[in-house]
XYZ file of C-alpha atoms in Angstrom:
343
model
C 0.000 0.000 0.000
C 1.342 3.422 -0.953
C 0.322 6.851 0.335
C 0.817 10.298 -1.163
C 0.137 13.709 0.395
C -0.465 17.125 -1.089
C -1.413 20.462 0.440
C -4.596 22.313 -0.488
C -5.720 25.928 -0.237
C -7.936 25.091 2.730
C -5.003 24.001 4.906
C -5.702 20.351 4.622
C -3.901 17.327 3.413
C -5.493 14.867 1.057
C -4.210 11.391 1.558
C -4.634 9.055 -1.385
C -4.605 5.398 -0.497
C -3.519 3.123 -3.313
C -3.858 -0.541 -2.574
C -1.862 -2.956 -4.622
C -3.405 -6.041 -6.113
C -2.194 -8.186 -3.277
C -0.217 -7.968 -0.062
C 2.573 -5.467 0.480
C 5.197 -6.000 -2.151
C 2.848 -5.787 -5.116
C 2.454 -9.504 -5.760
C -0.993 -9.969 -7.305
C -3.261 -12.566 -5.759
C -5.773 -13.827 -8.305
C -7.383 -17.209 -7.906
C -7.779 -17.505 -11.670
C -6.498 -14.791 -14.032
C -7.613 -14.304 -17.617
C -4.444 -15.995 -18.811
C -4.947 -18.930 -16.453
C -8.556 -19.140 -17.596
C -7.381 -19.343 -21.209
C -4.970 -22.141 -20.319
C -7.742 -24.000 -18.489
C -9.962 -23.690 -21.567
C -7.121 -24.933 -23.742
C -6.712 -28.047 -21.610
C -10.460 -28.662 -21.607
C -10.648 -28.358 -25.398
C -7.721 -30.759 -25.746
C -9.584 -33.201 -23.502
C -12.679 -32.844 -25.692
C -10.569 -33.479 -28.777
C -9.086 -36.614 -27.212
C -12.548 -37.875 -26.278
C -13.706 -37.224 -29.833
C -10.953 -39.542 -31.083
C -12.407 -42.569 -29.289
C -13.236 -45.407 -31.651
C -16.951 -45.265 -30.876
C -17.136 -41.711 -32.216
C -16.119 -42.871 -35.698
C -19.174 -45.121 -35.919
C -22.819 -44.462 -36.618
C -23.449 -44.942 -32.912
C -22.120 -41.449 -32.223
C -25.007 -39.939 -34.157
C -27.657 -42.422 -33.009
C -26.734 -42.682 -29.323
C -25.331 -39.235 -28.489
C -26.607 -36.613 -30.947
C -30.113 -37.853 -31.786
C -31.300 -38.245 -28.156
C -30.738 -34.507 -27.658
C -33.855 -33.942 -29.786
C -36.140 -35.983 -27.536
C -38.777 -33.925 -25.758
C -37.655 -30.716 -27.461
C -39.781 -28.182 -29.365
C -39.664 -28.360 -33.144
C -37.227 -25.475 -33.614
C -34.689 -27.438 -31.577
C -35.553 -31.038 -32.466
C -35.572 -30.597 -36.248
C -32.013 -29.139 -36.569
C -30.628 -31.719 -34.129
C -32.199 -34.601 -36.051
C -30.871 -33.200 -39.325
C -27.401 -32.983 -37.785
C -27.652 -36.578 -36.541
C -28.552 -37.832 -40.010
C -25.676 -35.891 -41.560
C -23.136 -37.297 -39.091
C -24.487 -40.835 -39.447
C -23.946 -40.688 -43.214
C -20.373 -39.343 -42.896
C -19.305 -40.447 -39.437
C -15.578 -41.033 -40.077
C -14.924 -37.849 -42.062
C -16.981 -35.494 -39.900
C -15.817 -36.902 -36.585
C -12.212 -36.558 -37.711
C -12.919 -32.903 -38.486
C -14.620 -32.415 -35.102
C -11.620 -33.832 -33.262
C -9.159 -31.723 -35.268
C -11.129 -28.526 -34.614
C -11.230 -29.117 -30.863
C -7.542 -29.961 -30.653
C -6.803 -26.826 -32.678
C -8.870 -24.701 -30.309
C -7.024 -26.147 -27.335
C -3.609 -25.392 -28.813
C -4.613 -21.847 -29.749
C -5.697 -21.147 -26.168
C -2.351 -22.343 -24.844
C -0.294 -19.896 -26.912
C -0.550 -16.234 -25.940
C -0.449 -14.815 -29.470
C -3.404 -16.928 -30.670
C -5.729 -16.504 -27.687
C -7.961 -13.971 -29.453
C -8.336 -16.299 -32.435
C -9.175 -19.125 -30.029
C -11.791 -17.041 -28.217
C -13.654 -16.056 -31.385
C -13.391 -19.517 -32.927
C -14.512 -21.301 -29.770
C -17.554 -19.056 -29.422
C -18.646 -19.928 -32.960
C -17.871 -23.632 -32.584
C -19.418 -24.009 -29.125
C -22.518 -22.136 -30.283
C -23.029 -24.659 -33.071
C -22.413 -27.575 -30.717
C -24.846 -26.173 -28.150
C -27.628 -25.882 -30.724
C -27.053 -28.769 -33.129
C -25.335 -31.232 -30.803
C -26.716 -30.576 -27.323
C -30.147 -29.294 -28.304
C -29.682 -26.140 -26.211
C -28.767 -28.334 -23.262
C -32.367 -29.553 -22.936
C -33.398 -26.163 -21.548
C -36.053 -25.518 -24.207
C -37.738 -28.823 -23.387
C -37.859 -28.004 -19.694
C -36.758 -31.484 -18.617
C -33.067 -30.814 -17.844
C -31.606 -29.698 -14.517
C -28.176 -28.576 -13.338
C -27.847 -31.899 -11.559
C -27.801 -33.735 -14.882
C -25.923 -31.179 -16.980
C -28.108 -28.184 -17.856
C -27.632 -25.741 -19.526
C -25.065 -27.727 -21.525
C -21.285 -27.651 -21.439
C -21.045 -25.770 -24.747
C -22.852 -22.713 -23.357
C -20.418 -22.529 -20.438
C -17.524 -22.764 -22.900
C -18.910 -19.631 -24.569
C -19.180 -17.700 -21.288
C -15.679 -18.673 -20.204
C -14.197 -17.872 -23.614
C -15.597 -14.334 -23.534
C -14.199 -13.883 -20.024
C -10.769 -15.070 -21.184
C -10.464 -12.317 -23.807
C -7.084 -10.691 -23.029
C -6.930 -6.952 -22.437
C -3.996 -4.773 -23.343
C -2.118 -3.879 -20.163
C -0.035 -0.729 -19.846
C 3.547 -1.049 -18.704
C 3.913 -0.681 -14.974
C 0.763 -2.634 -14.256
C 1.029 -5.444 -11.746
C 1.718 -7.922 -14.510
C 0.486 -8.757 -17.949
C 0.136 -12.393 -17.000
C -2.248 -11.847 -14.056
C -5.133 -9.885 -15.538
C -8.240 -10.278 -13.489
C -11.392 -11.753 -15.048
C -14.196 -9.276 -15.871
C -16.601 -8.269 -13.145
C -19.655 -9.272 -15.201
C -18.815 -12.908 -14.421
C -20.518 -12.405 -11.055
C -23.756 -11.478 -12.809
C -23.382 -14.424 -15.188
C -22.861 -16.700 -12.183
C -25.984 -15.319 -10.502
C -28.055 -15.712 -13.674
C -26.942 -19.321 -14.100
C -27.754 -20.372 -10.542
C -31.118 -18.638 -10.455
C -31.821 -20.324 -13.797
C -30.943 -23.682 -12.243
C -33.580 -23.071 -9.578
C -36.167 -22.185 -12.211
C -35.451 -25.455 -14.037
C -35.848 -27.366 -10.764
C -39.384 -26.098 -10.175
C -40.689 -26.674 -13.709
C -43.501 -29.285 -13.824
C -41.353 -32.078 -15.332
C -38.689 -31.677 -12.617
C -40.405 -30.462 -9.457
C -41.406 -33.886 -8.169
C -38.881 -35.921 -6.203
C -39.759 -38.915 -8.351
C -38.600 -37.100 -11.488
C -35.207 -36.256 -9.952
C -34.872 -39.774 -8.584
C -35.598 -41.184 -12.045
C -32.905 -38.969 -13.583
C -30.360 -40.196 -11.053
C -31.330 -43.832 -11.537
C -31.016 -43.504 -15.317
C -27.598 -41.912 -14.858
C -26.543 -44.773 -12.562
C -27.308 -47.303 -15.294
C -24.452 -45.847 -17.366
C -21.999 -45.337 -14.503
C -19.352 -47.721 -13.108
C -20.574 -49.964 -10.296
C -18.668 -48.044 -7.602
C -20.319 -44.800 -8.704
C -23.728 -46.284 -9.484
C -24.107 -47.160 -5.813
C -23.700 -43.504 -4.818
C -26.226 -42.472 -7.477
C -28.772 -44.989 -6.163
C -28.286 -43.842 -2.570
C -28.737 -40.203 -3.539
C -31.813 -41.096 -5.612
C -33.286 -42.878 -2.576
C -32.612 -39.850 -0.380
C -34.250 -37.464 -2.878
C -37.289 -39.737 -3.207
C -37.651 -39.867 0.580
C -37.302 -36.088 0.921
C -40.116 -35.529 -1.554
C -40.939 -32.172 -3.122
C -39.626 -30.407 -0.020
C -36.130 -31.664 -0.865
C -36.435 -30.393 -4.447
C -37.627 -26.982 -3.255
C -34.799 -26.835 -0.714
C -32.305 -27.552 -3.487
C -33.850 -24.789 -5.610
C -33.673 -22.367 -2.680
C -30.008 -23.169 -2.121
C -29.274 -22.544 -5.809
C -31.022 -19.165 -5.657
C -28.983 -18.247 -2.589
C -25.715 -19.219 -4.281
C -26.549 -16.934 -7.204
C -28.029 -13.934 -5.429
C -25.620 -13.807 -2.486
C -22.688 -13.776 -4.908
C -23.800 -10.241 -5.827
C -23.534 -9.020 -2.233
C -21.364 -5.929 -1.794
C -19.279 -7.569 0.941
C -16.363 -9.481 -0.547
C -16.253 -12.143 2.180
C -19.940 -12.976 1.703
C -19.408 -13.192 -2.041
C -16.540 -15.601 -1.527
C -18.674 -17.812 0.708
C -21.439 -17.968 -1.924
C -18.959 -18.746 -4.686
C -17.264 -21.418 -2.578
C -20.592 -23.089 -1.784
C -21.511 -23.021 -5.476
C -18.188 -24.587 -6.423
C -18.814 -27.331 -3.872
C -22.330 -27.989 -5.179
C -21.008 -28.126 -8.752
C -18.528 -30.773 -7.626
C -21.324 -32.823 -6.038
C -23.459 -32.514 -9.157
C -20.521 -33.635 -11.290
C -19.941 -36.696 -9.123
C -23.509 -37.784 -8.385
C -25.710 -36.441 -11.169
C -23.179 -36.516 -14.021
C -20.973 -39.477 -13.006
C -17.826 -37.413 -13.595
C -18.932 -36.838 -17.168
C -18.742 -40.623 -17.787
C -15.215 -39.967 -18.990
C -14.227 -43.652 -18.903
C -17.354 -44.932 -20.638
C -15.873 -44.617 -24.125
C -18.805 -42.465 -25.225
C -18.189 -39.130 -23.474
C -17.677 -36.069 -25.662
C -16.874 -33.616 -22.851
C -16.526 -33.633 -19.054
C -20.073 -32.187 -18.683
C -20.906 -28.978 -16.850
C -19.461 -29.732 -13.390
C -15.811 -28.816 -14.077
C -16.833 -25.797 -16.139
C -18.956 -24.440 -13.293
C -16.003 -24.912 -10.953
C -13.730 -22.975 -13.315
C -16.390 -20.269 -13.659
C -16.622 -19.967 -9.877
C -12.851 -19.646 -9.536
C -12.790 -16.964 -12.228
C -15.609 -15.110 -10.446
C -13.442 -15.173 -7.299
C -10.826 -13.233 -9.259
C -13.487 -10.774 -10.390
C -14.497 -10.315 -6.749
C -10.941 -9.342 -5.822
C -10.918 -6.916 -8.749
C -14.021 -5.083 -7.581
C -12.785 -4.706 -4.005
C -9.331 -3.512 -5.084
C -10.804 -0.944 -7.476
C -12.819 0.606 -4.672
C -9.779 0.739 -2.396
C -7.695 2.435 -5.065
C -10.287 5.210 -5.416
C -10.437 6.102 -1.699
C -9.456 9.573 -0.588
C -9.133 10.748 3.007
C -9.023 14.462 3.855
C -7.519 15.477 7.163
C -7.596 19.168 8.216
C -4.354 20.670 9.524
C -3.963 23.466 12.119
C -3.696 26.989 10.748
C -0.249 28.600 10.728
C -1.272 31.449 13.071
C -2.567 28.896 15.597
C 0.782 27.141 15.597
C 2.594 30.430 16.117
C 0.394 31.266 19.068
């Protein structure tokens, strides 16, 4: 922290308090900077590319078992494009899947290199937008039958949000470091919107009953390894026993995680973000079976890890907002008049 003083015509001293980005010494403390966020996205895209290279993806089963089901229970404006996409992939599975894998690997590599980050951001927004619509069917949100527990609103949409947040800004020399740029403050509002949206999905007619949630968990357990299926079944039993009260309690907790993250007190924000990160981890384990990464049919790690990364980036945005206020603080202290001192 540095302080500067200057005299004014009213015999006072204005003390400007400039707080550095971290503790004394100027070392920035950012849980996840924009650059780190870009690297995280690069690694995630490389993982997606590797998953796309699995042998199953080069068969017709990729279109029939992964793409086509995204159209089930969806309105026509979602179902029709998804079904068309499934037919197209089924007819050219080897060629198109090879292109999909190459694109995702390319996106990952571009995020890892500083000079190509902007290209990666723009390209990933376009690519993820197409995947979200034509591959994930808008994450099932339009059909009203998806919840955050099972992967709503779709991993591709979170890729878009994180890519925009990773856009690098030009930093003037003398800043606390080009490599530690803080994520944008609007991530807190995006976080709040997502979690309130999760609660809305929970209370929709297809999802509000405990039986519906229990059925989703049981269906997920059928595709999970035996050691994880047991946890899914136990959680499904607990939800069924809790009834609609349990579903409403879960929705209330999700609203709290979103709304409290907008609180003006930094510590309270951090608590809300930390709780949300923990819930995202539970959802990833229980409702999403860790993205079924070892099933041979996963195309991405699902939304759990992306929500965790988003929460960590929002932590960095929280530090940014508090530091900006501290840097703008002025304290005026009146000084004795000269004739009073002489007396």
